[in-house]
Structure formats: C-alpha cells, structure tokens
Coordinates of C-alpha atoms and ligand atoms in Angstrom, one line a residue:
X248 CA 0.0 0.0 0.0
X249 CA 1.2 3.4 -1.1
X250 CA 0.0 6.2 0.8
X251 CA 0.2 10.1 -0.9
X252 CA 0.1 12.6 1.9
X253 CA -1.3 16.1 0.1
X254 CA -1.4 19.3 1.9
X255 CA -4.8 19.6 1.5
X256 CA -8.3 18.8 -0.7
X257 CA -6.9 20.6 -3.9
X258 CA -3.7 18.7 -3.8
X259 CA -5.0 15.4 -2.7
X260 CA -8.1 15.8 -6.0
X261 CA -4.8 16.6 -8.7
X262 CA -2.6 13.6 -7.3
X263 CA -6.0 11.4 -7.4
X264 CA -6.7 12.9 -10.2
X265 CA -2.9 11.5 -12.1
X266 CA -3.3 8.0 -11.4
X267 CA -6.8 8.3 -13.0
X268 CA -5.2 9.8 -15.9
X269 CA -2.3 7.4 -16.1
X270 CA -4.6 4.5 -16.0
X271 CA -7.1 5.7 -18.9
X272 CA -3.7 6.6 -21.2
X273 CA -2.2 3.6 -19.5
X274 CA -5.5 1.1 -21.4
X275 CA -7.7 3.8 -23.1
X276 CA -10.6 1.2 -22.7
X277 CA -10.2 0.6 -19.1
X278 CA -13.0 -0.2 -16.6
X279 CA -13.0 2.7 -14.3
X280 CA -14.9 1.8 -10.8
X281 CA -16.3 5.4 -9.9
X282 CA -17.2 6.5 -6.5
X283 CA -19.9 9.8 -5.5
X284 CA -19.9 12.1 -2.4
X285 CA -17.5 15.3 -1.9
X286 CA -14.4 13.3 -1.8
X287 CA -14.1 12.8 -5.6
X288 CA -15.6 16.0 -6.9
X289 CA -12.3 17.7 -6.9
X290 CA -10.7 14.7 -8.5
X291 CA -13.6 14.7 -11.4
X292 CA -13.2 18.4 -11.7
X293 CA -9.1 17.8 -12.1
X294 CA -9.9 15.0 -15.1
X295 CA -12.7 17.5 -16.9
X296 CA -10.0 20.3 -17.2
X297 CA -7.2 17.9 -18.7
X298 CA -9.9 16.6 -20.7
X299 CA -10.6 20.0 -22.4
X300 CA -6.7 20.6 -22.7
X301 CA -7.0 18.0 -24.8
X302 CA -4.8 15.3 -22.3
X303 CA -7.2 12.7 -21.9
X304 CA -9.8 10.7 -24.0
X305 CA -12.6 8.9 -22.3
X306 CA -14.0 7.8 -25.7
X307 CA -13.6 4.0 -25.1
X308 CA -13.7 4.3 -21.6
X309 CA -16.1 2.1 -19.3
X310 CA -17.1 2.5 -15.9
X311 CA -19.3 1.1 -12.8
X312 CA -20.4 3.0 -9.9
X313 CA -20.2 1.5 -6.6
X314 CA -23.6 2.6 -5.7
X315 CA -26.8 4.1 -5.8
X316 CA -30.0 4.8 -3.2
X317 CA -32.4 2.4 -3.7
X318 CA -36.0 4.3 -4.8
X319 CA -34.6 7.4 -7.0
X320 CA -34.7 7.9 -10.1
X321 CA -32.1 8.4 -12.5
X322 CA -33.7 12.3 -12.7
X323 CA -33.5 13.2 -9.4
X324 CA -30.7 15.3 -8.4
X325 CA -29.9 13.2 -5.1
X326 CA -29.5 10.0 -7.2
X327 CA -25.7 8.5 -8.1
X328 CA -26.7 8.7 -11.7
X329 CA -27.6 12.6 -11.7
X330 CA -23.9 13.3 -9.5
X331 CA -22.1 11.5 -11.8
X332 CA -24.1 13.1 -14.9
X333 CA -23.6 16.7 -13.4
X334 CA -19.6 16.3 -12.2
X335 CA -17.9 14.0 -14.7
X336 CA -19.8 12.3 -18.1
X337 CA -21.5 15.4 -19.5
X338 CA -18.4 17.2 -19.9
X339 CA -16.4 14.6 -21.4
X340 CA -16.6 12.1 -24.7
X341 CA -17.4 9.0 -22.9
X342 CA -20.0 7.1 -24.2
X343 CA -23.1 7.0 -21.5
X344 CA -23.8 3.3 -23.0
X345 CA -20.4 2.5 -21.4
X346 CA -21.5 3.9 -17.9
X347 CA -22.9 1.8 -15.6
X348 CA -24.7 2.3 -12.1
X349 CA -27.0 0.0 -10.2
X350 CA -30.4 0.9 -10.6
X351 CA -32.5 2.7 -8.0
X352 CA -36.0 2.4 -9.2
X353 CA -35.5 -1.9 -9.5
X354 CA -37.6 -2.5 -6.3
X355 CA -36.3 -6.0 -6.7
X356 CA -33.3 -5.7 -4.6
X357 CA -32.4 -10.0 -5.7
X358 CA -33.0 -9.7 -9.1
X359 CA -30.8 -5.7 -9.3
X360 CA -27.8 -6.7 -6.9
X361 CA -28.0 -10.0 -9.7
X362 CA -28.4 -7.4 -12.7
X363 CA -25.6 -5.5 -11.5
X364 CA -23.2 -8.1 -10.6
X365 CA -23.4 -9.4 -13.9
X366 CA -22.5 -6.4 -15.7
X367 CA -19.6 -6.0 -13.8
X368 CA -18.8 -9.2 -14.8
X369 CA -19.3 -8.7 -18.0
X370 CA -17.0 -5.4 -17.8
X371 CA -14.0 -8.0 -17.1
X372 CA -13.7 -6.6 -13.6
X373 CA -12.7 -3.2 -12.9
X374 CA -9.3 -2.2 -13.7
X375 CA -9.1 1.3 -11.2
X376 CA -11.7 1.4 -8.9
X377 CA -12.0 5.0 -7.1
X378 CA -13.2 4.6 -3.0
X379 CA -14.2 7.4 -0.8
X380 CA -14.5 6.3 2.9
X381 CA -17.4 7.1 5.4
X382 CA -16.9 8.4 8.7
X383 CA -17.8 5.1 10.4
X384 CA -15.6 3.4 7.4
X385 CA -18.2 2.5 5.0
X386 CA -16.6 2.0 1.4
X387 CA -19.3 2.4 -1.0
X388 CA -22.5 1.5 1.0
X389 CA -21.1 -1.5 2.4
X390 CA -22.0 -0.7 6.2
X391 CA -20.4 -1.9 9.4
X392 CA -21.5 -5.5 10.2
X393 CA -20.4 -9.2 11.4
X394 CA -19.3 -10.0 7.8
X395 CA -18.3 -8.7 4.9
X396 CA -20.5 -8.8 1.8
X397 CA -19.5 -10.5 -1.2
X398 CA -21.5 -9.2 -4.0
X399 CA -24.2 -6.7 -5.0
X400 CA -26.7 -5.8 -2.5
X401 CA -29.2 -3.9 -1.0
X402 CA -27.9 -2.2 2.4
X403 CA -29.9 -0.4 5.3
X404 CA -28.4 2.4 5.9
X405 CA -27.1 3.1 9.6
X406 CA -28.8 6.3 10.8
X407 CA -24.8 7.8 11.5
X408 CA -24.7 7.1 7.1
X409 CA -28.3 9.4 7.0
X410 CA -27.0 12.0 9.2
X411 CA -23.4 12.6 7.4
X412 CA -25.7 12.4 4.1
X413 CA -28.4 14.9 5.2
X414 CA -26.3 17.6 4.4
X415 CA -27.4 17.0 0.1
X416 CA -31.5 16.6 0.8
X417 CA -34.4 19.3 2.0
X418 CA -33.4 16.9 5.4
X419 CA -32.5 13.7 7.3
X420 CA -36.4 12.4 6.5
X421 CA -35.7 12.9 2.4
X422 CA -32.5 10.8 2.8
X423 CA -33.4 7.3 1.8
X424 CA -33.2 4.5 4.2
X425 CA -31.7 1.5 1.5
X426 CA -28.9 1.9 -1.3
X427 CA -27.8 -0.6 -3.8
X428 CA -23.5 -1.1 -3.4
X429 CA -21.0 -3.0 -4.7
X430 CA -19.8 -5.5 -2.2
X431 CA -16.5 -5.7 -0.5
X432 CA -16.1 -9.1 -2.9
X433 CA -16.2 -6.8 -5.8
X434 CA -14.4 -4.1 -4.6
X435 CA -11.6 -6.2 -3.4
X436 CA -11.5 -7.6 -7.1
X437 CA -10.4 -4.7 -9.1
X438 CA -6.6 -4.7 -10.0
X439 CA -6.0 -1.4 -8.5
X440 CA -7.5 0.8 -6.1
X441 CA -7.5 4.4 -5.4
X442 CA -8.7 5.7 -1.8
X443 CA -9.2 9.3 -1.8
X444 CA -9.7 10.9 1.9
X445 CA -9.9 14.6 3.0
X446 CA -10.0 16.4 6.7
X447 CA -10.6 15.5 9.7
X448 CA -13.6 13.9 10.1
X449 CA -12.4 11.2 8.5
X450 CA -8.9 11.0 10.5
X451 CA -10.1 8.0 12.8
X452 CA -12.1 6.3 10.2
X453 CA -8.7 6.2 8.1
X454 CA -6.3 5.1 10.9
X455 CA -8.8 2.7 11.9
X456 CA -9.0 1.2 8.1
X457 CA -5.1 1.2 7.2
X458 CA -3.4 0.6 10.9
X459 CA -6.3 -0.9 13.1
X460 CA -8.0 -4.6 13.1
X461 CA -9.2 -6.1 9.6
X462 CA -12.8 -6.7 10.8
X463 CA -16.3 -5.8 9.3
X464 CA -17.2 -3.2 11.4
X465 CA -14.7 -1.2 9.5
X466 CA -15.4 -2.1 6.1
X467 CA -12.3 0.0 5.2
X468 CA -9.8 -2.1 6.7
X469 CA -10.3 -5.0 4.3
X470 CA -8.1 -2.6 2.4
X471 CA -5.3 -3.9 4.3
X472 CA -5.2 -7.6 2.1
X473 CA -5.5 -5.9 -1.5
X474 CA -2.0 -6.1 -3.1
X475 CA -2.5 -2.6 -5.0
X476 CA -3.9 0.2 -3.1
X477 CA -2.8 4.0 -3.1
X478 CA -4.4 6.2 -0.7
X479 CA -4.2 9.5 -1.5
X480 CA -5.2 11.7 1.8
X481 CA -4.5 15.4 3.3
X482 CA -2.9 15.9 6.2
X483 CA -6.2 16.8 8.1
X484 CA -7.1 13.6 7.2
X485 CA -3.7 11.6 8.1
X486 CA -3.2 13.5 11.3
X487 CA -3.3 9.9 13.5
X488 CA -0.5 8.6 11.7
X489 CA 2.4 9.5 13.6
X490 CA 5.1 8.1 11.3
X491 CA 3.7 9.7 8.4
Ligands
GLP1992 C1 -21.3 8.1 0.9 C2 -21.0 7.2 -0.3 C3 -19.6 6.6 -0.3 C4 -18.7 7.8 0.1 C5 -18.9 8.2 1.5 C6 -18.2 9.4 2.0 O1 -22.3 7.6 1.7 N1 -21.9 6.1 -0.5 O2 -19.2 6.0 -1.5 O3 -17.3 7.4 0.0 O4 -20.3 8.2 1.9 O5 -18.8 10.5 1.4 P1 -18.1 11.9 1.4 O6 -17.0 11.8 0.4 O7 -19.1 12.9 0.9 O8 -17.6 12.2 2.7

C-alpha cells in the first residue's frame, strides 16, 4: 500500500486525479470503478480540465459505480446517476452506454444486486476502482456489520450514514433508508485501487482502516489484504499517523 500525503483537498483531487489519468492513457478502454460524495468531486473536476486541454480521451472508456440509493430515479438530483451526470460524463466524450450504475427504481433488490453483478462481470472486472471512505468506514454502502459482503446488494443504511448524508436533501427524512452497493467481494477484485480521503472527520475512520484490526465493522480495513492500493489523503485527514 502506497500512501500520498497532500497538503490539503486541492492537492489530494490533482494527485487522485494522475493515477486516473495514467490509468485511462495507460488502457484507453479501461473499466473505471467510480465513487460519489464530496471526496471525488475535486478529482472529477481535475480529469474535466485535462480533458478539455485535450490530455485525456474517455471515448472507449467504461465504468461502474459503486452505488446508488435504492428508490430514486435516475432524474432526481440526489440519485448517483444525476452526480455523476452533473460532475464528470457530461463534460467529457465517454460514451453514457459504457457507464454503468446500479439501478435505484429496480424494487427488486435479488434480481438488481444479480443485474448489477453481472454487468460488472461482464466489464472483465474493474481495472481502477476509485473509493471514498465514510466516517464510520463504510466504502461504498457497504456498512459496518459481522461480515463482509461479497457481491451486489441492498444495504440499510445506519442512521450515522443518513445524518453525514443529510447535508445534500431538503433533510435527514428525504435521505433514503436502503442503497444498492458493490460488495467488499467486488471491490476487493479490481486490480487497483485508489482511496481518496480529505479532513478530519475522516482521520479516525482512516487510521482505523489502514493501521487498526481487519474486521467488518470497519469495512475499510479490508483494504489492508488488496495487493495494489494508493491512498491518496491530506494531512487533516492523516493526522493519526504518527510516522507519516
Ligand atoms: C457516501 C458514499 C460513499 C462515500 C462516503 C463518503 O455515503 N456512498 O461512496 O465514499 O459516503 O462521502 P463523502 O466523500 O461525501 O464524505
């Protein structure tokens, strides 16, 4: 595991935002897992100016999303699909039939986390998957629990996950209770994996995740056993590790 201390959110979204890059010039038809929330945004914003520089080409690029809350629709500017419209694919040439994000409105969580699972199959794997981390060390949706999940499925959200979330709906009530994520089976399956992780609410969930226990109530620290991670962080962020 490499870690990438930044100074702060701008630095840590243009280093992020470099190993994206190298990977898409690196195999311009890569499988890009993408992640949502604020971590990222800076990282998408980094790509969409080298992409109208004319450095990058997303043209045969294909991605999967980790996630998406169960019950909205594709339209509504809270849904995965709409964030990852709005900050990334509409200003660059990817192809939207090459993007791919589990479906909200499927209220058949079985047959959706099967649906989904299959496309990433399908996709090869993913080559670069991006991860945010939540404060209680969520990666994607996948919670805290007694085990880690393998594959697609439909997660209840823990009311800590609604309240750090509230902050994007009208409030805590409008947040939706389920989501549809990738599980930690999947995650752990793409070659590489890029951990973005900003200030200092997220300090203990990090240090927890790279230096404490590997157990499922921190999803994050499963981290620990992939053979290719680079964590890119600020120092807000990394201010637990001492040897850093
Ligand atoms: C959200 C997303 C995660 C994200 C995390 C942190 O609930 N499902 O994929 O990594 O929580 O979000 P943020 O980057 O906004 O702190």
């Amino acid at each position: 595991m490499r870690i990438y201390k930044a100074k702060d959110y701008n630095e840590m979204s243009r280093k992020a935002a470099n190993v994206i890059s190298a990977q898409v010039i690196i195999k311009p038809d890569c499988v890009l897992g993408l992640a949502t929330g604020s971590s990222p945004i800076g990282t998408y914003q980094q790509l969409v100016e080298w992409y109208k520089k004319g450095d990058l080409d997303f043209s045969q690029v294909r991605t999967a999303n980790l996630d998406e809350y169960k019950g909205l629709t594709r339209d509504n500017d809270q849904s995965y699909y709409y964030f990852m419209y709005e900050n990334l694919f509409k200003h660059v040439n990817i192809d939207m039939a090459n993007t791919n994000i589990p479906d909200g409105t499927n209220p058949d969580s079985a047959a959706e986390s099967a649906r989904y699972d299959k496309v990433v199959a399908d996709l090869g794997g993913v080559d670069l998957q991006l991860l945010g981390i939540g404060r209680n060390g969520h990666i994607g949706f996948n919670e805290p629990d007694d085990a880690f999940a393998k594959g697609t499925h439909c997660v209840d959200l823990q009311p800590s996950t609604i309240e750090a979330n509230k902050r994007f709906f009208a409030s805590a009530d409008d947040v939706p209770k389920q989501a549809y994520t990738m599980g930690i089976g999947t995650i752990m399956s793409a070659k590489k994996i890029l951990l973005v992780v900003s200030g200092a609410d997220k300090a203990q969930a990090l240090y927890d995740s790279l230096r404490g226990p590997i157990t499922p109530h921190v999803p994050g620290s499963i981290l620990q056993l992939h053979k290719d991670v680079v964590v890119v962080a600020d120092e807000a962020a990394l201010s637990l590790f001492t040897d850093l």
